[in-house]
Coordinates of N, CA and C (backbone and C1' of nucleotides) in Angstrom, one line a residue:
Chain E
X1 N 79.6 91.0 90.9 CA 80.2 91.8 89.8 C 81.7 91.3 89.7
X2 N 82.0 90.6 88.7 CA 83.4 90.1 88.5 C 84.4 91.2 88.3
X3 N 85.5 91.1 89.0 CA 86.5 92.1 88.8 C 87.6 91.6 87.9
X4 N 88.4 92.6 87.6 CA 89.6 92.3 86.8 C 90.9 92.5 87.7
X5 N 91.9 91.6 87.4 CA 93.2 91.7 88.1 C 94.3 91.5 87.1
X6 N 95.5 91.8 87.5 CA 96.6 91.5 86.6 C 97.6 90.8 87.5
X7 N 98.1 89.6 87.1 CA 99.0 88.8 87.9 C 100.3 88.6 87.0
X8 N 101.4 88.8 87.7 CA 102.7 88.7 87.0 C 103.4 87.3 87.2
X9 N 104.0 86.8 86.2 CA 104.8 85.6 86.4 C 106.0 85.6 85.4
X10 N 107.1 85.2 85.8 CA 108.2 85.0 84.8 C 108.0 83.8 84.1
X11 N 107.9 83.9 82.7 CA 107.5 82.7 81.9 C 108.5 81.5 82.0
X12 N 109.7 81.8 82.4 CA 110.6 80.7 82.5 C 110.4 80.0 83.8
X13 N 109.6 80.6 84.7 CA 109.2 79.9 86.0 C 107.8 79.3 85.8
X14 N 106.9 80.1 85.4 CA 105.5 79.6 85.1 C 104.9 80.5 84.1
X15 N 104.5 79.9 82.9 CA 104.0 80.7 81.8 C 102.5 80.3 81.6
X16 N 101.9 81.1 80.7 CA 100.5 80.9 80.3 C 100.4 79.5 79.7
X17 N 101.5 79.0 79.0 CA 101.4 77.7 78.4 C 101.4 76.6 79.5
X18 N 102.1 76.9 80.5 CA 102.1 76.0 81.7 C 100.7 75.9 82.3
X19 N 100.1 77.0 82.4 CA 98.7 77.1 82.9 C 97.7 76.3 82.0
X20 N 97.9 76.5 80.7 CA 97.0 75.8 79.8 C 97.2 74.3 79.9
X21 N 98.5 73.9 80.1 CA 98.8 72.4 80.2 C 98.2 71.9 81.5
X22 N 98.3 72.7 82.6 CA 97.8 72.2 84.0 C 96.3 72.4 84.1
X23 N 95.8 73.3 83.3 CA 94.3 73.8 83.4 C 94.1 74.6 84.7
X24 N 94.5 74.2 85.9 CA 94.4 75.0 87.0 C 95.8 75.0 87.8
X25 N 95.9 76.0 88.6 CA 97.1 76.0 89.5 C 96.9 76.9 90.7
X26 N 97.5 76.6 91.8 CA 97.5 77.4 93.0 C 98.6 78.5 92.8
X27 N 98.1 79.7 93.0 CA 99.0 80.9 92.7 C 99.9 81.1 94.0
X28 N 100.9 80.3 94.2 CA 101.7 80.3 95.4 C 102.9 81.2 95.2
X29 N 103.5 81.5 96.4 CA 104.8 82.2 96.4 C 104.7 83.7 96.5
X30 N 103.5 84.3 96.6 CA 103.4 85.7 96.8 C 103.8 86.0 98.2
X31 N 104.8 86.9 98.4 CA 105.3 87.2 99.7 C 105.4 88.7 99.9
X32 N 104.4 89.3 99.6 CA 104.3 90.8 99.7 C 102.9 91.1 100.3
X33 N 102.8 91.8 101.3 CA 101.5 92.0 102.0 C 100.5 92.7 101.2
X34 N 100.9 93.7 100.4 CA 99.9 94.4 99.6 C 99.4 93.5 98.5
X35 N 100.3 92.7 97.9 CA 99.8 91.7 96.9 C 98.9 90.7 97.5
X36 N 99.3 90.2 98.7 CA 98.4 89.2 99.4 C 97.1 89.8 99.7
X37 N 97.0 91.0 100.1 CA 95.7 91.6 100.4 C 94.8 91.7 99.1
X38 N 95.4 91.9 98.0 CA 94.7 91.8 96.7 C 94.2 90.3 96.5
X39 N 95.0 89.4 96.8 CA 94.6 88.0 96.6 C 93.5 87.7 97.5
X40 N 93.5 88.2 98.7 CA 92.4 88.0 99.6 C 91.1 88.6 99.1
X41 N 91.2 89.7 98.4 CA 90.0 90.4 97.9 C 89.4 89.8 96.6
X42 N 90.1 88.8 96.1 CA 89.6 88.2 94.8 C 88.4 87.3 95.1
X43 N 87.5 87.2 94.1 CA 86.3 86.4 94.2 C 86.2 85.4 93.1
X44 N 85.6 84.3 93.3 CA 85.4 83.3 92.3 C 84.7 84.0 91.1
X45 N 85.2 83.8 89.9 CA 84.7 84.4 88.7 C 85.4 85.6 88.2
X46 N 86.2 86.2 89.1 CA 87.0 87.3 88.7 C 88.0 86.8 87.6
X47 N 88.4 87.7 86.8 CA 89.4 87.3 85.7 C 90.7 88.1 85.9
X48 N 91.8 87.4 85.6 CA 93.1 88.0 85.8 C 93.9 87.9 84.5
X49 N 94.4 89.1 84.1 CA 95.3 89.1 82.9 C 96.6 88.5 83.4
X50 N 97.2 87.6 82.5 CA 98.4 86.9 82.9 C 99.6 87.6 82.2
X51 N 100.4 88.2 83.0 CA 101.5 89.1 82.4 C 102.8 88.3 82.6
X52 N 103.6 88.3 81.5 CA 104.9 87.7 81.5 C 106.0 88.7 81.8
X53 N 106.6 88.7 83.0 CA 107.6 89.6 83.3 C 109.0 89.0 83.1
X54 N 110.0 89.9 83.0 CA 111.3 89.4 82.8 C 111.4 88.5 81.5
X55 N 110.6 88.9 80.5 CA 110.6 88.2 79.3 C 111.0 89.2 78.2
X56 N 111.2 88.7 77.0 CA 111.6 89.5 75.9 C 110.6 89.3 74.7
X57 N 109.7 90.3 74.5 CA 109.5 91.4 75.5 C 108.5 90.9 76.6
X58 N 108.5 91.7 77.7 CA 107.4 91.5 78.7 C 106.1 91.9 78.1
X59 N 105.0 91.3 78.6 CA 103.7 91.7 78.1 C 102.6 90.7 78.6
X60 N 101.4 91.1 78.2 CA 100.2 90.2 78.6 C 100.1 89.1 77.6
X61 N 100.0 87.9 78.2 CA 100.0 86.7 77.4 C 98.7 86.0 77.3
X62 N 97.8 86.2 78.3 CA 96.6 85.4 78.3 C 95.7 85.9 79.5
X63 N 94.6 85.1 79.7 CA 93.6 85.4 80.6 C 93.3 84.1 81.5
X64 N 93.1 84.4 82.8 CA 92.8 83.3 83.7 C 91.6 83.7 84.5
X65 N 91.0 82.7 85.2 CA 89.8 83.0 86.0 C 90.1 82.5 87.4
X66 N 89.6 83.2 88.4 CA 89.7 82.8 89.8 C 88.7 81.7 90.0
X67 N 89.1 80.5 90.4 CA 88.2 79.4 90.6 C 88.1 78.9 92.1
X68 N 89.1 79.3 92.9 CA 88.9 79.0 94.4 C 89.6 80.1 95.1
X69 N 89.1 80.5 96.3 CA 89.7 81.6 97.0 C 89.9 81.2 98.5
X70 N 90.7 82.0 99.1 CA 90.9 81.8 100.6 C 91.7 80.6 100.9
X71 N 92.6 80.2 100.0 CA 93.5 79.1 100.2 C 94.7 79.5 101.0
X72 N 95.1 78.6 101.9 CA 96.4 78.8 102.6 C 97.5 78.3 101.6
X73 N 98.5 79.2 101.4 CA 99.6 78.9 100.5 C 100.4 77.8 101.1
X74 N 100.4 76.6 100.5 CA 101.1 75.5 101.1 C 102.7 75.7 101.1
X75 N 103.2 76.5 100.2 CA 104.6 76.6 100.1 C 105.3 77.3 101.3
X76 N 104.5 78.0 102.0 CA 105.1 78.7 103.2 C 105.5 77.8 104.3
X77 N 105.0 76.5 104.3 CA 105.3 75.5 105.3 C 106.3 74.4 104.8
X78 N 106.7 74.6 103.5 CA 107.5 73.6 102.9 C 109.0 74.0 102.9
X79 N 109.8 73.4 103.8 CA 111.2 73.8 103.9 C 112.0 73.7 102.7
X80 N 111.5 72.9 101.7 CA 112.3 72.7 100.5 C 111.9 73.7 99.4
X81 N 110.8 74.5 99.7 CA 110.4 75.5 98.7 C 111.1 76.8 98.9
X82 N 111.4 77.4 97.7 CA 112.0 78.8 97.8 C 111.1 79.8 98.5
X83 N 109.8 79.4 98.6 CA 108.9 80.4 99.2 C 108.6 80.0 100.7
X84 N 109.4 79.1 101.2 CA 109.3 78.7 102.7 C 109.4 80.0 103.5
X85 N 108.5 80.1 104.5 CA 108.5 81.2 105.4 C 108.5 80.7 106.9
X86 N 109.7 80.5 107.4 CA 109.8 79.9 108.8 C 109.1 80.8 109.9
X87 N 108.8 82.0 109.5 CA 108.1 82.9 110.5 C 106.6 82.8 110.5
X88 N 106.1 82.1 109.6 CA 104.6 82.0 109.4 C 104.1 81.0 110.5
X89 N 103.2 81.5 111.4 CA 102.7 80.6 112.4 C 101.7 79.6 111.8
X90 N 101.9 78.3 112.0 CA 101.0 77.3 111.4 C 99.6 77.4 111.8
X91 N 99.3 77.9 113.0 CA 97.9 78.1 113.4 C 97.3 79.4 113.0
X92 N 98.1 80.2 112.3 CA 97.6 81.5 111.8 C 98.5 81.9 110.6
X93 N 98.3 81.1 109.5 CA 99.2 81.3 108.4 C 99.2 82.8 107.8
X94 N 100.3 83.2 107.4 CA 100.5 84.6 106.9 C 99.9 84.7 105.5
X95 N 100.2 83.7 104.7 CA 100.0 83.8 103.3 C 98.8 83.0 102.8
X96 N 97.9 83.8 102.2 CA 96.7 83.1 101.5 C 96.8 83.4 100.0
X97 N 96.2 82.5 99.3 CA 96.2 82.8 97.8 C 94.9 82.2 97.2
X98 N 94.9 82.1 95.9 CA 93.8 81.6 95.2 C 94.2 80.5 94.2
X99 N 93.2 79.8 93.7 CA 93.5 78.9 92.6 C 92.9 79.5 91.3
X100 N 93.7 79.5 90.2 CA 93.2 80.0 88.9 C 93.1 78.9 87.9
X101 N 92.2 79.2 86.9 CA 92.1 78.2 85.8 C 92.3 79.0 84.5
X102 N 92.9 78.3 83.6 CA 93.2 78.8 82.3 C 91.9 79.2 81.5
X103 N 91.9 80.4 80.9 CA 90.8 80.7 80.1 C 91.2 80.8 78.6
X104 N 92.2 81.6 78.3 CA 92.7 81.7 77.0 C 94.1 82.3 76.9
X105 N 94.8 81.9 75.8 CA 96.0 82.5 75.5 C 95.8 83.4 74.3
X106 N 96.2 84.7 74.4 CA 95.9 85.6 73.3 C 96.7 85.2 72.0
X107 N 96.2 85.5 70.9 CA 96.8 85.2 69.6 C 98.2 85.7 69.5
X108 N 98.5 86.8 70.1 CA 99.8 87.3 70.2 C 100.0 88.0 71.5
X109 N 101.2 88.0 72.0 CA 101.5 88.7 73.3 C 101.4 90.2 73.1
X110 N 100.8 90.8 74.0 CA 100.6 92.3 74.0 C 101.8 92.9 74.8
X111 N 102.8 93.4 74.1 CA 104.0 93.9 74.7 C 103.7 95.2 75.6
X112 N 104.6 95.4 76.5 CA 104.4 96.5 77.4 C 104.4 97.8 76.6
X113 N 105.2 97.9 75.5 CA 105.2 99.1 74.7 C 103.8 99.5 74.2
X114 N 103.1 98.4 73.8 CA 101.7 98.6 73.3 C 100.8 99.0 74.4
X115 N 101.0 98.5 75.6 CA 100.2 98.8 76.7 C 100.4 100.3 77.1
X116 N 101.6 100.8 77.0 CA 101.9 102.2 77.3 C 101.3 103.1 76.3
X117 N 101.2 102.6 75.0 CA 100.6 103.5 74.0 C 99.1 103.7 74.3
X118 N 98.5 102.7 74.9 CA 97.0 102.7 75.0 C 96.5 103.1 76.4
X119 N 97.3 102.9 77.4 CA 96.9 103.1 78.8 C 97.9 103.9 79.5
X120 N 97.4 104.6 80.6 CA 98.2 105.4 81.5 C 98.7 104.6 82.6
X121 N 99.6 105.1 83.4 CA 100.1 104.5 84.6 C 99.0 104.4 85.7
X122 N 98.0 105.3 85.5 CA 96.9 105.2 86.5 C 96.0 104.1 86.1
X123 N 95.9 103.8 84.8 CA 95.0 102.7 84.3 C 95.6 101.4 84.7
X124 N 96.9 101.2 84.5 CA 97.5 99.9 84.7 C 98.7 100.2 85.6
X125 N 98.6 99.7 86.9 CA 99.7 100.0 87.8 C 101.0 99.4 87.4
X126 N 101.0 98.4 86.6 CA 102.3 97.8 86.2 C 103.1 98.7 85.4
X127 N 102.5 99.8 84.8 CA 103.2 100.7 83.9 C 103.9 101.7 84.7
X128 N 103.7 101.8 86.0 CA 104.4 102.7 86.9 C 105.8 102.2 87.0
X129 N 106.8 103.1 86.7 CA 108.2 102.7 86.8 C 108.5 102.3 88.2
X130 N 109.2 101.2 88.3 CA 109.6 100.7 89.6 C 108.6 99.9 90.3
X131 N 107.4 99.8 89.7 CA 106.3 99.0 90.4 C 106.7 97.5 90.4
X132 N 106.6 97.0 91.6 CA 107.0 95.6 91.8 C 105.9 94.7 92.2
X133 N 104.7 95.2 92.4 CA 103.6 94.4 92.9 C 103.3 93.4 91.8
X134 N 103.1 92.1 92.3 CA 102.9 91.0 91.4 C 101.4 90.8 91.2
X135 N 100.6 91.4 92.0 CA 99.1 91.3 91.8 C 98.6 92.7 91.9
X136 N 97.8 93.1 90.9 CA 97.3 94.5 90.9 C 95.8 94.5 90.4
X137 N 95.0 95.3 90.9 CA 93.6 95.4 90.5 C 93.5 96.3 89.2
X138 N 92.5 96.0 88.4 CA 92.2 96.8 87.2 C 90.8 97.2 87.2
X139 N 90.5 98.5 87.0 CA 89.1 99.0 87.0 C 88.3 98.3 85.9
X140 N 87.0 98.0 86.1 CA 86.2 97.3 85.2 C 86.3 97.9 83.8
X141 N 86.1 99.2 83.7 CA 86.1 99.8 82.3 C 87.5 99.7 81.6
X142 N 88.5 99.8 82.4 CA 89.9 99.6 81.8 C 90.1 98.1 81.4
X143 N 89.6 97.2 82.3 CA 89.7 95.8 82.0 C 89.0 95.4 80.7
X144 N 87.8 96.0 80.5 CA 87.0 95.7 79.3 C 87.8 96.2 78.1
X145 N 88.4 97.4 78.2 CA 89.2 97.9 77.0 C 90.4 97.1 76.8
X146 N 91.0 96.7 77.9 CA 92.3 95.9 77.7 C 92.0 94.5 77.1
X147 N 90.9 94.0 77.5 CA 90.5 92.6 77.0 C 90.2 92.8 75.5
X148 N 89.6 93.8 75.1 CA 89.3 94.1 73.7 C 90.6 94.2 72.9
X149 N 91.5 95.0 73.5 CA 92.8 95.1 72.8 C 93.6 93.8 72.7
X150 N 93.6 93.0 73.7 CA 94.3 91.8 73.7 C 93.7 90.8 72.7
X151 N 92.4 90.9 72.5 CA 91.8 89.9 71.5 C 91.8 90.4 70.1
X152 N 92.0 91.8 70.0 CA 92.0 92.4 68.6 C 93.2 93.4 68.5
X153 N 94.4 92.9 68.6 CA 95.5 93.8 68.6 C 95.8 94.5 67.3
X154 N 95.3 94.0 66.2 CA 95.7 94.6 65.0 C 94.7 95.7 64.5
Chain X
dG1 P 127.3 90.8 83.9 O5' 127.3 92.4 84.0 C5' 127.7 93.0 82.9 C4' 127.2 94.4 82.9 C3' 127.1 95.0 84.3 O3' 127.4 96.4 84.2 C1' 124.9 94.9 83.4
dC2 P 127.6 97.3 85.5 O5' 126.2 98.1 85.3 C5' 126.0 98.9 84.1 C4' 124.7 99.7 84.3 C3' 124.6 100.3 85.6 O3' 124.2 101.7 85.5 C1' 122.6 99.0 85.1
dC3 P 124.4 102.7 86.7 O5' 122.9 102.8 87.1 C5' 121.9 103.1 86.2 C4' 120.5 102.9 86.8 C3' 120.4 103.4 88.3 O3' 119.2 104.0 88.5 C1' 119.7 101.2 88.1
dA4 P 119.1 105.4 89.1 O5' 117.5 105.6 89.2 C5' 116.7 105.4 88.0 C4' 115.4 104.7 88.5 C3' 114.8 105.3 89.7 O3' 113.4 105.4 89.6 C1' 115.1 103.0 90.0
dA5 P 112.5 106.2 90.6 O5' 111.9 105.0 91.4 C5' 111.1 104.1 90.8 C4' 110.8 102.9 91.8 C3' 110.3 103.5 93.2 O3' 109.2 102.7 93.6 C1' 112.0 101.8 93.4
dC6 P 108.1 103.4 94.4 O5' 108.5 103.5 95.9 C5' 109.2 102.6 96.7 C4' 108.9 101.1 96.5 C3' 108.7 100.4 97.8 O3' 107.6 99.5 97.7 C1' 110.7 99.6 96.8
dG7 P 106.9 99.2 99.2 O5' 107.7 98.0 99.7 C5' 107.6 96.7 99.1 C4' 108.5 95.7 99.9 C3' 108.2 95.7 101.4 O3' 108.1 94.3 101.8 C1' 110.4 96.2 101.1
dT8 P 108.0 93.9 103.3 O5' 109.5 93.7 103.8 C5' 110.3 92.8 103.1 C4' 111.6 92.6 103.8 C3' 111.5 92.4 105.3 O3' 112.3 91.3 105.7 C1' 112.9 94.2 104.9
dT9 P 112.4 90.7 107.1 O5' 113.8 91.3 107.7 C5' 114.9 91.1 106.9 C4' 116.1 91.8 107.5 C3' 116.1 91.6 109.0 O3' 117.4 91.1 109.4 C1' 116.3 93.9 108.5
dG10 P 117.8 90.5 110.8 O5' 118.6 91.7 111.5 C5' 119.6 92.3 110.8 C4' 120.0 93.6 111.6 C3' 119.9 93.4 113.1 O3' 121.0 94.1 113.7 C1' 118.6 95.2 112.5
dG11 P 121.6 93.6 115.1 O5' 122.5 94.9 115.5 C5' 123.3 95.6 114.5 C4' 123.2 97.1 114.7 C3' 123.4 97.5 116.2 O3' 124.3 98.6 116.3 C1' 121.4 98.4 115.4
dC12 P 125.0 99.0 117.6 O5' 124.0 100.1 118.2 C5' 123.9 101.4 117.5 C4' 122.7 102.1 118.0 C3' 122.5 102.1 119.5 O3' 123.2 103.2 120.1 C1' 120.5 102.0 118.3
Chain D
dG1 P 106.1 102.8 116.6 O5' 107.3 103.6 117.2 C5' 107.2 105.0 117.5 C4' 108.5 105.6 116.9 C3' 108.6 105.7 115.4 O3' 109.2 107.0 115.1 C1' 110.4 104.4 116.2
dC2 P 109.3 107.5 113.6 O5' 110.9 107.4 113.4 C5' 111.7 108.1 114.3 C4' 113.2 107.8 113.9 C3' 113.4 108.0 112.4 O3' 114.6 108.8 112.2 C1' 114.2 105.9 113.2
dC3 P 114.8 109.5 110.8 O5' 115.9 108.5 110.2 C5' 117.1 108.2 110.9 C4' 117.8 107.1 110.2 C3' 117.8 107.1 108.7 O3' 119.0 106.7 108.2 C1' 117.0 105.1 109.4
dA4 P 119.8 107.6 107.2 O5' 121.2 106.8 107.0 C5' 121.8 106.3 108.2 C4' 122.3 104.9 108.0 C3' 122.9 104.6 106.6 O3' 124.0 103.8 106.7 C1' 121.1 103.1 107.0
dA5 P 124.9 103.5 105.4 O5' 124.6 101.9 105.2 C5' 124.7 101.1 106.3 C4' 124.2 99.7 106.0 C3' 124.7 99.2 104.6 O3' 125.2 97.9 104.7 C1' 122.3 99.1 104.7
dC6 P 125.9 97.2 103.5 O5' 124.7 96.2 103.0 C5' 124.0 95.4 104.0 C4' 122.8 94.8 103.4 C3' 123.0 94.3 102.0 O3' 122.7 92.9 102.0 C1' 121.0 95.5 102.1
dG7 P 123.0 91.9 100.7 O5' 121.5 91.7 100.3 C5' 120.5 91.2 101.2 C4' 119.2 91.1 100.5 C3' 119.3 90.4 99.1 O3' 118.3 89.5 99.0 C1' 118.3 92.6 98.9
dT8 P 118.1 88.7 97.6 O5' 116.9 89.4 96.9 C5' 115.7 89.6 97.7 C4' 114.7 90.3 96.8 C3' 114.6 89.7 95.4 O3' 113.2 89.5 95.1 C1' 114.9 92.1 95.3
dT9 P 112.8 88.7 93.7 O5' 112.1 89.9 92.9 C5' 111.2 90.7 93.5 C4' 110.8 91.8 92.6 C3' 110.6 91.4 91.1 O3' 109.4 92.0 90.7 C1' 112.2 93.1 91.2
dG10 P 108.6 91.5 89.5 O5' 109.2 92.3 88.3 C5' 109.0 93.7 88.2 C4' 109.9 94.2 87.2 C3' 109.9 93.4 85.9 O3' 109.8 94.2 84.8 C1' 112.1 94.0 86.6
dG11 P 109.2 93.8 83.4 O5' 109.4 95.2 82.6 C5' 109.1 96.4 83.2 C4' 110.1 97.5 82.8 C3' 110.4 97.5 81.3 O3' 110.5 98.9 80.9 C1' 112.4 97.2 82.6
dC12 P 110.4 99.3 79.4 O5' 111.9 99.5 79.0 C5' 112.7 100.5 79.7 C4' 114.1 100.3 79.4 C3' 114.5 99.9 78.0 O3' 114.8 101.0 77.2 C1' 115.8 98.8 79.7

DNA sequence: GCCAACGTTGGC
DNA sequence: GCCAACGTTGGC
Protein backbone atom coordinates (compact mmCIF):
# COMPACT_ATOMS: atom_id res chain seq x y z
CA UNK A 1 0.00 0.00 0.00
CA UNK A 2 1.76 3.10 -1.24
CA UNK A 3 1.85 5.93 1.24
CA UNK A 4 1.88 9.67 0.83
CA UNK A 5 4.52 12.05 2.15
CA UNK A 6 5.32 15.72 1.90
CA UNK A 7 8.86 16.90 1.39
CA UNK A 8 10.00 20.50 1.61
CA UNK A 9 12.65 22.23 -0.41
CA UNK A 10 13.56 25.83 -0.98
CA UNK A 11 13.10 26.30 -4.73
CA UNK A 12 16.16 28.53 -4.99
CA UNK A 13 18.13 25.54 -3.69
CA UNK A 14 16.31 22.70 -5.45
CA UNK A 15 12.94 23.10 -7.17
CA UNK A 16 10.43 20.82 -8.86
CA UNK A 17 11.82 22.12 -12.17
CA UNK A 18 15.26 20.92 -11.12
CA UNK A 19 13.81 17.50 -10.37
CA UNK A 20 12.08 17.42 -13.74
CA UNK A 21 15.37 18.25 -15.41
CA UNK A 22 17.33 15.65 -13.41
CA UNK A 23 14.50 13.06 -13.52
CA UNK A 24 15.81 11.57 -10.25
CA UNK A 25 17.73 12.87 -7.28
CA UNK A 26 19.03 11.68 -3.94
CA UNK A 27 17.18 13.57 -1.21
CA UNK A 28 20.27 14.50 0.75
CA UNK A 29 20.87 16.97 3.53
CA UNK A 30 18.15 16.01 6.00
CA UNK A 31 19.73 16.45 9.44
CA UNK A 32 16.82 16.01 11.78
CA UNK A 33 16.22 12.65 13.41
CA UNK A 34 12.45 12.73 13.19
CA UNK A 35 12.60 13.58 9.50
CA UNK A 36 15.23 10.88 8.98
CA UNK A 37 12.98 8.33 10.62
CA UNK A 38 10.27 9.21 8.13
CA UNK A 39 12.78 8.78 5.30
CA UNK A 40 13.61 5.34 6.69
CA UNK A 41 9.91 4.45 6.71
CA UNK A 42 9.46 5.27 3.02
CA UNK A 43 8.86 2.45 0.53
CA UNK A 44 9.44 2.25 -3.20
CA UNK A 45 6.28 3.44 -4.93
CA UNK A 46 5.29 5.88 -2.20
CA UNK A 47 4.52 9.35 -3.49
CA UNK A 48 5.71 12.65 -2.06
CA UNK A 49 4.16 16.06 -2.54
CA UNK A 50 6.94 18.50 -3.38
CA UNK A 51 6.54 21.67 -1.32
CA UNK A 52 8.36 24.90 -2.06
CA UNK A 53 9.28 26.60 1.21
CA UNK A 54 10.70 30.09 1.62
CA UNK A 55 9.07 30.97 -1.68
CA UNK A 56 6.63 33.66 -2.70
CA UNK A 57 4.20 32.22 -2.14
CA UNK A 58 5.16 28.93 -0.51
CA UNK A 59 3.10 25.93 -1.64
CA UNK A 60 2.89 22.54 -3.26
CA UNK A 61 4.50 22.51 -6.68
CA UNK A 62 4.47 18.91 -7.82
CA UNK A 63 4.60 15.21 -7.12
CA UNK A 64 7.50 12.78 -6.87
CA UNK A 65 7.78 9.05 -6.33
CA UNK A 66 10.17 7.16 -4.11
CA UNK A 67 12.30 4.96 -6.36
CA UNK A 68 15.12 3.77 -4.04
CA UNK A 69 15.22 3.47 -0.27
CA UNK A 70 17.73 2.86 2.48
CA UNK A 71 20.51 4.93 0.92
CA UNK A 72 23.37 6.32 2.94
CA UNK A 73 23.33 10.09 2.50
CA UNK A 74 26.72 10.70 0.87
CA UNK A 75 26.85 14.37 1.84
CA UNK A 76 27.44 13.51 5.52
CA UNK A 77 30.98 12.36 4.63
CA UNK A 78 31.81 15.19 2.23
CA UNK A 79 33.84 17.89 3.99
CA UNK A 80 33.02 20.35 1.23
CA UNK A 81 29.26 19.86 1.63
CA UNK A 82 27.16 22.16 3.80
CA UNK A 83 25.60 18.95 5.11
CA UNK A 84 28.91 17.45 6.23
CA UNK A 85 28.55 15.73 9.61
CA UNK A 86 31.97 15.07 11.16
CA UNK A 87 30.31 13.19 14.01
CA UNK A 88 28.74 10.55 11.79
CA UNK A 89 30.65 7.25 12.19
CA UNK A 90 31.58 5.90 8.72
CA UNK A 91 30.97 2.33 9.83
CA UNK A 92 27.54 3.29 11.18
CA UNK A 93 26.27 6.31 9.25
CA UNK A 94 23.71 8.46 10.99
CA UNK A 95 21.86 9.71 7.97
CA UNK A 96 19.92 7.63 5.50
CA UNK A 97 17.73 8.86 2.72
CA UNK A 98 15.89 7.91 -0.45
CA UNK A 99 16.05 8.59 -4.15
CA UNK A 100 13.01 10.20 -5.73
CA UNK A 101 11.90 10.51 -9.31
CA UNK A 102 9.86 13.24 -10.94
CA UNK A 103 6.21 12.43 -11.57
CA UNK A 104 4.52 15.72 -12.36
CA UNK A 105 4.51 19.44 -11.89
CA UNK A 106 1.05 20.76 -11.14
CA UNK A 107 -0.45 23.26 -13.57
CA UNK A 108 -0.27 25.87 -10.89
CA UNK A 109 1.35 26.03 -7.50
CA UNK A 110 -1.10 25.35 -4.67
CA UNK A 111 -0.28 28.09 -2.18
CA UNK A 112 -0.31 27.55 1.56
CA UNK A 113 -3.37 29.82 1.89
CA UNK A 114 -5.33 27.44 -0.29
CA UNK A 115 -4.11 24.47 1.71
CA UNK A 116 -5.28 26.14 4.92
CA UNK A 117 -8.73 26.70 3.40
CA UNK A 118 -9.12 23.03 2.62
CA UNK A 119 -7.18 21.16 5.29
CA UNK A 120 -6.59 21.34 9.02
CA UNK A 121 -3.28 21.36 10.84
CA UNK A 122 -4.02 17.75 11.78
CA UNK A 123 -4.43 16.83 8.13
CA UNK A 124 -1.20 18.49 7.01
CA UNK A 125 1.53 18.86 9.59
CA UNK A 126 3.19 21.64 7.64
CA UNK A 127 0.21 23.84 8.46
CA UNK A 128 1.09 23.76 12.14
CA UNK A 129 2.67 27.07 13.02
CA UNK A 130 6.34 26.75 13.72
CA UNK A 131 6.56 23.30 12.20
CA UNK A 132 10.02 22.81 10.79
CA UNK A 133 9.95 19.16 9.81
CA UNK A 134 11.12 18.84 6.23
CA UNK A 135 9.59 15.38 5.77
CA UNK A 136 6.08 14.59 7.00
CA UNK A 137 3.60 11.75 6.46
CA UNK A 138 0.13 12.30 5.03
CA UNK A 139 -2.78 9.93 5.68
CA UNK A 140 -3.97 8.11 2.52
CA UNK A 141 -7.44 9.68 2.49
CA UNK A 142 -5.95 13.15 2.95
CA UNK A 143 -3.36 12.47 0.27
CA UNK A 144 -6.06 11.44 -2.18
CA UNK A 145 -8.00 14.64 -1.50
CA UNK A 146 -4.86 16.74 -1.74
CA UNK A 147 -3.86 15.19 -5.04
CA UNK A 148 -7.30 15.90 -6.45
CA UNK A 149 -7.05 19.51 -5.33
CA UNK A 150 -3.57 19.92 -6.81
CA UNK A 151 -4.69 18.55 -10.17
CA UNK A 152 -8.00 20.45 -10.21
CA UNK A 153 -7.44 23.68 -8.31
CA UNK A 154 -10.16 25.68 -10.03
C1' DG B 1 13.07 42.28 9.45
C1' DC B 2 10.34 39.97 12.94
C1' DC B 3 9.38 36.28 15.69
C1' DA B 4 7.35 31.61 17.03
C1' DA B 5 8.81 27.17 17.60
C1' DC B 6 11.80 24.09 17.90
C1' DG B 7 16.55 21.39 18.13
C1' DT B 8 21.25 21.49 19.77
C1' DT B 9 25.01 22.62 22.72
C1' DG B 10 27.51 22.91 26.79
C1' DG B 11 28.25 24.29 31.65
C1' DC B 12 27.11 22.58 35.91
C1' DG C 1 19.98 15.16 33.82
C1' DC C 2 18.78 20.06 33.83
C1' DC C 3 18.31 24.19 31.53
C1' DA C 4 19.90 28.67 29.60
C1' DA C 5 21.83 30.31 25.53
C1' DC C 6 22.12 30.00 20.92
C1' DG C 7 21.12 28.76 16.08
C1' DT C 8 17.83 27.52 12.49
C1' DT C 9 13.53 27.27 9.97
C1' DG C 10 10.14 29.47 7.57
C1' DG C 11 5.72 32.05 7.41
C1' DC C 12 4.40 36.63 7.57
